[in-house]
Amino acid sequence: MGLTSEATVYAMAALSAVCVALLVWLWPRLARQGWRQVLGRLAAIGVTQVAIVAAFACWLNSSYQFFGSWGELFGDTETAPVGVTQASIGNGMGHGVPAGALIQPGTDEQLNRVSGLPTGPAAVNGRVESVKVIGRRTGVVDPAFVYLPPQYFQKAYARQRFPVIVALSGYPGSIFNLAEHLRVSQTAGQLQKSGRMQPTIMVMIRPTIAPPRDTECVDVPGGPQTETFLAKDLPDALKSAYRVGHDASAWGVMGYSSGGSCALQLTMRNPRVYTTAGALSPDYKVKDDPTTGNLFGSGPSRIERANGHDLMWRLKHLPAPQVSVLVAESKHGERGYPQTLAFIKAVKAPMRVTSIQPDQGSHNFPTWVREMPATLQWMSQQLTFPQDVVPRHHPRKRTSPAPVLTSRRP
């Protein structure tokens, strides 16, 4: 049984019920005097409590998909195959993906549980694909959902490269959270259909590449190389498989909670990869904690590496990157509002910042769902489309240009 399957949840619930029944049935015998009876009572109570907690944890994980498999739960993550090479797939995943491609078909177990996904002809409603992203440099294999807008499949846009927004989950969240609870592809599809957002490819991926460790989008010395995966491997893989823009002006990244922190980190540290960031309830400094372990190594360079991931330090001591960022934080109900105001005040040209500041909100999905439409609309205005065209297969054949949607550079 899979970790996230309903069968596992039901089995754990049945096991906990049996433990409770046995505890009630055996308790009169265990109530007698003697050290054996005392140990028996402690063991019975302990086993019952563990069974109940495990059943609740399985239900919670099945609902939010923190860990997608037993291997992830115990830290046994998949590694990339040897000899991975780039391969152009073209118009969506389709069939016959070349062996060794940087984008491989993924399982539909989580995708099938997401509500509100587009159905019917892809050229009318778009499509969401479940894939695995192969890190050519890092060896990471990370699951992702990719939303392709209807225009991606239409003849009028057949030679166009599309802008990309990478959506990152928080810790220990999953792509299921992005699709089902944050409603990334559903919200983008509605905005694009109504003309409030230009046709954009949405890539939902988790920054937790070495679960259960939280690497905070840092290249850990001697450990997981999360920044390299998200800033180099992921864009290379997407460019090899989809018609996406090749210039940084077509690339944005967003996220919630620690995923929002990652979005800011990636954009400010890699402005030649991502030029736009949307951060919902982010932090502005990466610090070690029990879930991260030692992120910055030891020795004289530790302080330098830690400062490099302190965004307030970067704004004070380094030239501001030419990027545009949006930060969202509630005035009441979230602890990070003073830090957000300080960040906004510290930003200087050529970097630009805008904000969403609801009067009330909490650090949860209902708040972030309310902020999503405005965030995506703003990000869409920063990204260029159409950016460039796919080279013609027949240079002498003339075709009509694709429809052009106006956009604004950051």
Tab-separated table of C-alpha atoms in Angstrom:
chain	number	residue	atom	x	y	z
A	1	MET	CA	0.000	0.000	0.000
A	2	GLY	CA	1.255	3.464	-0.868
A	3	LEU	CA	1.896	5.974	1.888
A	4	THR	CA	-0.734	8.378	0.563
A	5	SER	CA	-3.339	5.793	-0.466
A	6	GLU	CA	-6.765	5.625	1.160
A	7	ALA	CA	-6.132	1.945	1.887
A	8	THR	CA	-3.237	2.906	4.168
A	9	VAL	CA	-5.381	5.464	5.995
A	10	TYR	CA	-8.195	2.964	6.511
A	11	ALA	CA	-5.760	0.254	7.626
A	12	MET	CA	-4.160	2.534	10.212
A	13	ALA	CA	-7.584	3.669	11.443
A	14	ALA	CA	-8.668	0.016	11.812
A	15	LEU	CA	-5.430	-0.821	13.640
A	16	SER	CA	-5.925	2.015	16.105
A	17	ALA	CA	-9.543	0.914	16.717
A	18	VAL	CA	-8.363	-2.647	17.417
A	19	CYS	CA	-5.746	-1.337	19.854
A	20	VAL	CA	-8.363	0.671	21.731
A	21	ALA	CA	-10.679	-2.353	21.900
A	22	LEU	CA	-7.875	-4.590	23.169
A	23	LEU	CA	-6.901	-2.006	25.762
A	24	VAL	CA	-10.458	-1.899	27.118
A	25	TRP	CA	-10.763	-5.699	27.076
A	26	LEU	CA	-7.404	-6.386	28.731
A	27	TRP	CA	-7.510	-3.582	31.284
A	28	PRO	CA	-9.184	-5.602	34.089
A	29	ARG	CA	-6.387	-8.178	33.884
A	30	LEU	CA	-3.744	-5.468	33.779
A	31	ALA	CA	-5.260	-3.654	36.770
A	32	ARG	CA	-3.886	-6.222	39.225
A	33	GLN	CA	-0.913	-5.540	41.456
A	34	GLY	CA	2.599	-6.529	40.364
A	35	TRP	CA	5.434	-5.245	38.253
A	36	ARG	CA	4.369	-7.297	35.228
A	37	GLN	CA	0.907	-5.764	35.289
A	38	VAL	CA	2.396	-2.261	35.610
A	39	LEU	CA	4.637	-2.836	32.592
A	40	GLY	CA	1.670	-4.316	30.729
A	41	ARG	CA	-0.448	-1.233	31.393
A	42	LEU	CA	2.339	1.067	30.212
A	43	ALA	CA	2.909	-1.009	27.073
A	44	ALA	CA	-0.798	-1.175	26.244
A	45	ILE	CA	-1.260	2.582	26.687
A	46	GLY	CA	1.900	3.306	24.662
A	47	VAL	CA	0.982	1.035	21.741
A	48	THR	CA	-2.550	2.440	21.597
A	49	GLN	CA	-1.349	6.027	21.606
A	50	VAL	CA	1.227	5.313	18.893
A	51	ALA	CA	-1.438	3.634	16.744
A	52	ILE	CA	-3.821	6.590	17.120
A	53	VAL	CA	-1.112	9.158	16.350
A	54	ALA	CA	0.080	7.119	13.339
A	55	ALA	CA	-3.467	6.894	11.987
A	56	PHE	CA	-3.925	10.658	12.348
A	57	ALA	CA	-0.526	11.310	10.718
A	58	CYS	CA	-1.410	9.045	7.768
A	59	TRP	CA	-4.705	10.878	7.288
A	60	LEU	CA	-2.976	14.273	7.484
A	61	ASN	CA	-0.267	13.215	5.043
A	62	SER	CA	-2.848	11.758	2.662
A	63	SER	CA	-4.711	15.077	2.699
A	64	TYR	CA	-1.695	17.364	2.271
A	65	GLN	CA	0.865	15.044	0.654
A	66	PHE	CA	3.831	16.120	2.798
A	67	PHE	CA	5.572	12.859	1.858
A	68	GLY	CA	4.628	11.077	-1.365
A	69	SER	CA	6.061	7.640	-0.606
A	70	TRP	CA	7.489	5.460	2.147
A	71	GLY	CA	10.949	6.091	0.726
A	72	GLU	CA	10.575	9.867	1.095
A	73	LEU	CA	9.342	9.444	4.667
A	74	PHE	CA	12.493	7.532	5.618
A	75	GLY	CA	14.848	9.680	3.547
A	76	ASP	CA	15.327	7.178	0.704
A	77	THR	CA	15.080	9.523	-2.295
A	78	GLU	CA	15.364	8.635	-5.956
A	79	THR	CA	18.549	9.529	-7.821
A	80	ALA	CA	18.998	10.394	-11.448
A	81	PRO	CA	20.069	7.709	-13.933
A	82	VAL	CA	23.627	7.695	-15.231
A	83	GLY	CA	24.320	9.437	-18.523
A	84	VAL	CA	21.355	11.827	-18.614
A	85	THR	CA	21.292	13.932	-21.777
A	86	GLN	CA	19.071	16.738	-22.969
A	87	ALA	CA	16.325	15.930	-25.440
A	88	SER	CA	13.810	18.155	-27.162
A	89	ILE	CA	10.261	16.919	-26.692
A	90	GLY	CA	8.424	19.851	-28.208
A	91	ASN	CA	4.648	20.183	-27.936
A	92	GLY	CA	4.000	18.837	-24.458
A	93	MET	CA	5.057	15.480	-23.144
A	94	GLY	CA	2.934	13.425	-25.497
A	95	HIS	CA	4.205	9.882	-26.143
A	96	GLY	CA	7.546	8.298	-26.790
A	97	VAL	CA	9.675	10.413	-24.451
A	98	PRO	CA	13.348	9.663	-25.258
A	99	ALA	CA	15.251	7.676	-22.660
A	100	GLY	CA	17.572	9.999	-20.781
A	101	ALA	CA	15.422	13.108	-21.297
A	102	LEU	CA	15.578	15.706	-18.542
A	103	ILE	CA	11.782	15.671	-18.244
A	104	GLN	CA	10.263	12.230	-17.749
A	105	PRO	CA	6.605	11.202	-17.341
A	106	GLY	CA	5.547	11.056	-13.699
A	107	THR	CA	2.881	9.097	-11.893
A	108	ASP	CA	-0.700	10.377	-11.817
A	109	GLU	CA	-1.437	9.202	-8.264
A	110	GLN	CA	-1.384	12.703	-6.792
A	111	LEU	CA	-2.662	14.447	-9.928
A	112	ASN	CA	-5.787	12.291	-10.013
A	113	ARG	CA	-6.757	13.585	-6.577
A	114	VAL	CA	-6.623	17.265	-7.593
A	115	SER	CA	-9.993	18.876	-8.262
A	116	GLY	CA	-10.778	21.448	-10.929
A	117	LEU	CA	-8.092	20.499	-13.441
A	118	PRO	CA	-8.750	21.219	-17.137
A	119	THR	CA	-10.450	18.487	-19.126
A	120	GLY	CA	-11.374	18.082	-22.759
A	121	PRO	CA	-9.351	19.354	-25.750
A	122	ALA	CA	-6.011	20.803	-24.677
A	123	ALA	CA	-6.251	23.532	-27.344
A	124	VAL	CA	-9.435	24.764	-25.646
A	125	ASN	CA	-8.818	24.234	-21.929
A	126	GLY	CA	-5.088	23.601	-21.549
A	127	ARG	CA	-3.531	20.628	-19.792
A	128	VAL	CA	-1.716	19.694	-16.584
A	129	GLU	CA	1.025	17.061	-16.846
A	130	SER	CA	2.661	15.031	-14.094
A	131	VAL	CA	6.404	14.778	-14.724
A	132	LYS	CA	9.746	14.065	-13.081
A	133	VAL	CA	12.490	16.658	-13.431
A	134	ILE	CA	15.989	15.218	-13.749
A	135	GLY	CA	18.832	17.378	-12.441
A	136	ARG	CA	21.725	17.069	-14.879
A	137	ARG	CA	24.204	18.689	-12.470
A	138	THR	CA	22.808	17.655	-9.103
A	139	GLY	CA	21.436	14.185	-9.852
A	140	VAL	CA	18.154	15.188	-8.211
A	141	VAL	CA	14.869	13.634	-9.356
A	142	ASP	CA	11.946	15.822	-8.295
A	143	PRO	CA	8.238	15.457	-9.155
A	144	ALA	CA	6.401	18.374	-10.736
A	145	PHE	CA	3.078	19.369	-12.271
A	146	VAL	CA	3.242	21.450	-15.445
A	147	TYR	CA	0.266	23.524	-16.584
A	148	LEU	CA	0.257	24.285	-20.313
A	149	PRO	CA	-2.228	26.984	-21.426
A	150	PRO	CA	-4.592	26.373	-24.370
A	151	GLN	CA	-2.504	28.613	-26.633
A	152	TYR	CA	0.410	26.214	-26.255
A	153	PHE	CA	-1.503	23.707	-28.384
A	154	GLN	CA	-2.964	26.165	-30.927
A	155	LYS	CA	-1.511	26.521	-34.419
A	156	ALA	CA	-1.371	30.304	-34.191
A	157	TYR	CA	1.157	29.967	-31.348
A	158	ALA	CA	3.036	26.958	-32.680
A	159	ARG	CA	6.294	28.901	-33.047
A	160	GLN	CA	6.048	30.940	-29.849
A	161	ARG	CA	7.985	30.462	-26.640
A	162	PHE	CA	5.932	31.049	-23.514
A	163	PRO	CA	6.765	32.763	-20.209
A	164	VAL	CA	7.178	30.531	-17.163
A	165	ILE	CA	6.216	30.921	-13.518
A	166	VAL	CA	7.738	28.348	-11.166
A	167	ALA	CA	5.569	27.828	-8.073
A	168	LEU	CA	7.313	26.483	-4.954
A	169	SER	CA	5.644	24.794	-1.999
A	170	GLY	CA	6.524	25.496	1.599
A	171	TYR	CA	8.114	22.962	3.932
A	172	PRO	CA	7.315	20.093	4.122
A	173	GLY	CA	4.690	20.712	1.457
A	174	SER	CA	4.281	19.028	-1.879
A	175	ILE	CA	3.146	19.685	-5.420
A	176	PHE	CA	-0.257	18.352	-4.344
A	177	ASN	CA	-0.556	21.325	-1.966
A	178	LEU	CA	0.228	23.713	-4.807
A	179	ALA	CA	-2.348	22.151	-7.109
A	180	GLU	CA	-5.171	21.318	-4.688
A	181	HIS	CA	-4.901	23.793	-1.809
A	182	LEU	CA	-3.183	26.818	-3.394
A	183	ARG	CA	-5.046	26.250	-6.710
A	184	VAL	CA	-2.107	27.407	-8.839
A	185	SER	CA	-3.115	26.005	-12.231
A	186	GLN	CA	-6.850	26.561	-11.653
A	187	THR	CA	-6.338	30.235	-10.752
A	188	ALA	CA	-3.904	30.812	-13.623
A	189	GLY	CA	-6.308	29.160	-16.072
A	190	GLN	CA	-9.210	31.375	-14.976
A	191	LEU	CA	-7.110	34.538	-15.160
A	192	GLN	CA	-5.763	33.663	-18.588
A	193	LYS	CA	-9.206	32.752	-19.903
A	194	SER	CA	-10.591	36.110	-18.780
A	195	GLY	CA	-7.667	38.029	-20.305
A	196	ARG	CA	-6.281	39.225	-16.981
A	197	MET	CA	-3.105	37.167	-17.406
A	198	GLN	CA	-1.108	36.401	-20.524
A	199	PRO	CA	-0.641	32.764	-21.623
A	200	THR	CA	1.908	31.378	-19.176
A	201	ILE	CA	3.297	27.962	-18.337
A	202	MET	CA	2.983	27.179	-14.621
A	203	VAL	CA	5.449	24.718	-13.083
A	204	MET	CA	4.548	23.406	-9.614
A	205	ILE	CA	7.519	21.880	-7.815
A	206	ARG	CA	8.755	21.370	-4.258
A	207	PRO	CA	12.081	22.795	-3.066
A	208	THR	CA	12.442	19.896	-0.603
A	209	ILE	CA	14.736	17.828	-2.826
A	210	ALA	CA	16.152	15.699	0.029
A	211	PRO	CA	13.172	14.927	2.279
A	212	PRO	CA	12.712	15.071	5.173
A	213	ARG	CA	15.485	17.687	5.362
A	214	ASP	CA	14.555	21.331	4.779
A	215	THR	CA	17.383	22.810	2.720
A	216	GLU	CA	15.827	26.285	2.320
A	217	CYS	CA	16.973	26.541	-1.339
A	218	VAL	CA	20.631	26.550	-0.238
A	219	ASP	CA	23.569	24.728	-1.805
A	220	VAL	CA	24.646	22.935	1.360
A	221	PRO	CA	28.417	22.324	1.519
A	222	GLY	CA	28.849	18.584	1.045
A	223	GLY	CA	25.056	18.158	0.945
A	224	PRO	CA	21.983	18.785	-1.236
A	225	GLN	CA	22.488	21.419	-3.924
A	226	THR	CA	19.005	22.918	-3.929
A	227	GLU	CA	19.855	26.330	-5.372
A	228	THR	CA	21.751	24.743	-8.261
A	229	PHE	CA	18.817	22.448	-8.972
A	230	LEU	CA	16.236	25.263	-9.018
A	231	ALA	CA	18.395	27.920	-10.690
A	232	LYS	CA	20.175	25.748	-13.270
A	233	ASP	CA	18.876	22.199	-13.575
A	234	LEU	CA	15.176	23.062	-13.592
A	235	PRO	CA	15.358	25.802	-16.260
A	236	ASP	CA	17.599	23.620	-18.454
A	237	ALA	CA	15.210	20.678	-18.151
A	238	LEU	CA	12.159	22.785	-18.984
A	239	LYS	CA	13.893	24.396	-21.968
A	240	SER	CA	14.786	20.960	-23.294
A	241	ALA	CA	11.185	19.736	-23.173
A	242	TYR	CA	8.842	22.699	-23.628
A	243	ARG	CA	8.592	25.873	-25.709
A	244	VAL	CA	9.578	28.256	-22.936
A	245	GLY	CA	11.352	31.581	-23.126
A	246	HIS	CA	15.133	31.451	-23.180
A	247	ASP	CA	15.703	34.912	-21.705
A	248	ALA	CA	15.416	35.682	-17.986
A	249	SER	CA	12.741	38.312	-18.705
A	250	ALA	CA	10.316	35.424	-19.360
A	251	TRP	CA	10.997	33.637	-16.059
A	252	GLY	CA	9.393	34.218	-12.670
A	253	VAL	CA	9.224	32.240	-9.433
A	254	MET	CA	6.707	32.370	-6.611
A	255	GLY	CA	5.896	30.469	-3.439
A	256	TYR	CA	4.261	30.491	-0.038
A	257	SER	CA	5.924	30.383	3.398
A	258	SER	CA	9.447	28.948	2.971
A	259	GLY	CA	8.656	28.599	-0.739
A	260	GLY	CA	8.151	32.362	-0.826
A	261	SER	CA	11.492	32.806	0.910
A	262	CYS	CA	13.046	30.612	-1.775
A	263	ALA	CA	11.435	32.697	-4.504
A	264	LEU	CA	13.059	35.858	-3.175
A	265	GLN	CA	16.404	34.119	-2.653
A	266	LEU	CA	16.459	32.654	-6.153
A	267	THR	CA	15.538	35.941	-7.830
A	268	MET	CA	17.875	38.212	-5.899
A	269	ARG	CA	20.786	35.766	-6.107
A	270	ASN	CA	20.172	34.663	-9.715
A	271	PRO	CA	18.820	37.706	-11.614
A	272	ARG	CA	20.013	36.250	-14.925
A	273	VAL	CA	17.682	33.293	-14.408
A	274	TYR	CA	14.614	34.777	-12.693
A	275	THR	CA	13.680	38.448	-12.995
A	276	THR	CA	10.368	38.343	-11.106
A	277	ALA	CA	9.368	36.897	-7.731
A	278	GLY	CA	6.099	36.601	-5.841
A	279	ALA	CA	6.530	35.772	-2.141
A	280	LEU	CA	3.556	35.007	0.095
A	281	SER	CA	4.429	35.208	3.809
A	282	PRO	CA	8.189	34.832	3.308
A	283	ASP	CA	11.173	35.094	5.618
A	284	TYR	CA	14.089	37.284	4.627
A	285	LYS	CA	16.927	35.364	6.215
A	286	VAL	CA	17.916	31.705	6.103
A	287	LYS	CA	18.899	30.262	9.481
A	288	ASP	CA	19.802	26.829	10.792
A	289	ASP	CA	17.125	25.003	12.769
A	290	PRO	CA	16.328	21.364	13.675
A	291	THR	CA	14.702	20.723	10.268
A	292	THR	CA	17.589	22.192	8.246
A	293	GLY	CA	20.680	20.981	10.034
A	294	ASN	CA	23.888	22.826	9.208
A	295	LEU	CA	23.186	24.712	5.962
A	296	PHE	CA	26.379	26.743	5.686
A	297	GLY	CA	29.165	24.396	6.721
A	298	SER	CA	32.024	25.460	8.969
A	299	GLY	CA	35.233	27.398	8.767
A	300	PRO	CA	35.931	31.015	7.755
A	301	SER	CA	33.534	30.928	4.784
A	302	ARG	CA	30.494	30.014	6.879
A	303	ILE	CA	29.701	33.639	7.776
A	304	GLU	CA	30.062	34.710	4.154
A	305	ARG	CA	27.680	31.971	2.979
A	306	ALA	CA	25.148	32.819	5.701
A	307	ASN	CA	25.280	36.539	4.842
A	308	GLY	CA	24.689	35.686	1.204
A	309	HIS	CA	21.307	34.224	2.167
A	310	ASP	CA	20.367	37.164	4.411
A	311	LEU	CA	18.374	39.398	2.059
A	312	MET	CA	18.542	42.438	4.328
A	313	TRP	CA	22.321	42.071	4.450
A	314	ARG	CA	22.436	41.817	0.660
A	315	LEU	CA	20.357	44.957	0.212
A	316	LYS	CA	22.691	46.872	2.541
A	317	HIS	CA	26.060	45.612	1.316
A	318	LEU	CA	25.633	44.504	-2.318
A	319	PRO	CA	24.428	46.239	-5.487
A	320	ALA	CA	20.692	45.813	-5.945
A	321	PRO	CA	19.787	43.361	-8.729
A	322	GLN	CA	17.567	44.499	-11.603
A	323	VAL	CA	14.550	42.423	-10.620
A	324	SER	CA	10.940	42.974	-9.573
A	325	VAL	CA	9.505	41.328	-6.461
A	326	LEU	CA	6.123	41.199	-4.767
A	327	VAL	CA	5.803	40.430	-1.060
A	328	ALA	CA	2.522	39.628	0.696
A	329	GLU	CA	2.003	39.769	4.468
A	330	SER	CA	-1.074	40.457	6.583
A	331	LYS	CA	-1.003	43.433	8.938
A	332	HIS	CA	-2.711	41.460	11.689
A	333	GLY	CA	-2.455	37.706	12.186
A	334	GLU	CA	1.033	37.100	10.771
A	335	ARG	CA	4.268	37.604	12.664
A	336	GLY	CA	6.392	38.764	9.737
A	337	TYR	CA	4.699	42.098	8.998
A	338	PRO	CA	7.415	44.309	10.606
A	339	GLN	CA	10.132	42.423	8.706
A	340	THR	CA	8.194	42.853	5.474
A	341	LEU	CA	7.935	46.603	5.998
A	342	ALA	CA	11.676	46.756	6.705
A	343	PHE	CA	12.406	44.809	3.526
A	344	ILE	CA	10.224	47.100	1.419
A	345	LYS	CA	11.966	50.147	2.859
A	346	ALA	CA	15.431	48.681	2.195
A	347	VAL	CA	14.853	47.967	-1.523
A	348	LYS	CA	16.630	50.405	-3.820
A	349	ALA	CA	16.843	50.937	-7.573
A	350	PRO	CA	17.161	49.264	-9.995
A	351	MET	CA	15.310	46.638	-7.947
A	352	ARG	CA	11.559	47.195	-7.655
A	353	VAL	CA	9.153	46.002	-4.961
A	354	THR	CA	5.389	45.987	-4.598
A	355	SER	CA	3.291	44.468	-1.839
A	356	ILE	CA	-0.034	42.983	-0.818
A	357	GLN	CA	-0.944	43.900	2.771
A	358	PRO	CA	-4.341	42.553	3.851
A	359	ASP	CA	-5.680	43.887	7.145
A	360	GLN	CA	-6.314	40.367	8.470
A	361	GLY	CA	-4.855	36.991	7.586
A	362	SER	CA	-3.011	33.991	8.919
A	363	HIS	CA	-0.121	31.821	7.835
A	364	ASN	CA	-2.369	29.401	5.967
A	365	PHE	CA	-3.851	28.461	2.605
A	366	PRO	CA	-7.067	30.535	2.858
A	367	THR	CA	-4.926	33.680	3.150
A	368	TRP	CA	-2.605	32.692	0.314
A	369	VAL	CA	-5.502	31.689	-1.958
A	370	ARG	CA	-6.940	35.206	-1.562
A	371	GLU	CA	-3.579	36.685	-2.526
A	372	MET	CA	-2.970	34.401	-5.517
A	373	PRO	CA	-4.987	36.199	-8.257
A	374	ALA	CA	-3.371	39.588	-7.624
A	375	THR	CA	0.070	37.976	-7.370
A	376	LEU	CA	-0.258	36.116	-10.667
A	377	GLN	CA	-1.686	39.146	-12.470
A	378	TRP	CA	1.193	41.304	-11.271
A	379	MET	CA	3.813	38.698	-12.194
A	380	SER	CA	2.272	38.288	-15.638
A	381	GLN	CA	2.691	42.009	-16.253
A	382	GLN	CA	6.422	41.741	-15.578
A	383	LEU	CA	7.134	38.818	-17.927
A	384	THR	CA	7.655	39.202	-21.670
A	385	PHE	CA	5.553	37.366	-24.284
A	386	PRO	CA	6.028	36.497	-27.041
A	387	GLN	CA	9.723	36.597	-26.325
A	388	ASP	CA	11.187	34.802	-29.301
A	389	VAL	CA	10.214	32.167	-31.814
A	390	VAL	CA	11.086	28.553	-32.390
A	391	PRO	CA	13.342	28.245	-35.476
A	392	ARG	CA	11.445	27.317	-38.611
A	393	HIS	CA	11.844	23.825	-39.985
A	394	HIS	CA	11.280	25.238	-43.485
A	395	PRO	CA	12.964	28.646	-43.763
A	396	ARG	CA	11.465	29.456	-47.179
A	397	LYS	CA	7.879	28.887	-46.103
A	398	ARG	CA	6.161	32.027	-44.861
A	399	THR	CA	3.531	31.893	-42.132
A	400	SER	CA	1.309	34.485	-40.522
A	401	PRO	CA	2.609	35.876	-37.225
A	402	ALA	CA	1.009	34.690	-34.012
A	403	PRO	CA	-1.215	37.049	-32.016
A	404	VAL	CA	0.844	39.334	-29.797
A	405	LEU	CA	-0.233	40.218	-26.263
A	406	THR	CA	1.211	43.374	-24.799
A	407	SER	CA	3.393	43.089	-21.752
A	408	ARG	CA	5.514	45.263	-19.534
A	409	ARG	CA	9.168	44.690	-18.720
A	410	PRO	CA	10.309	45.061	-15.124
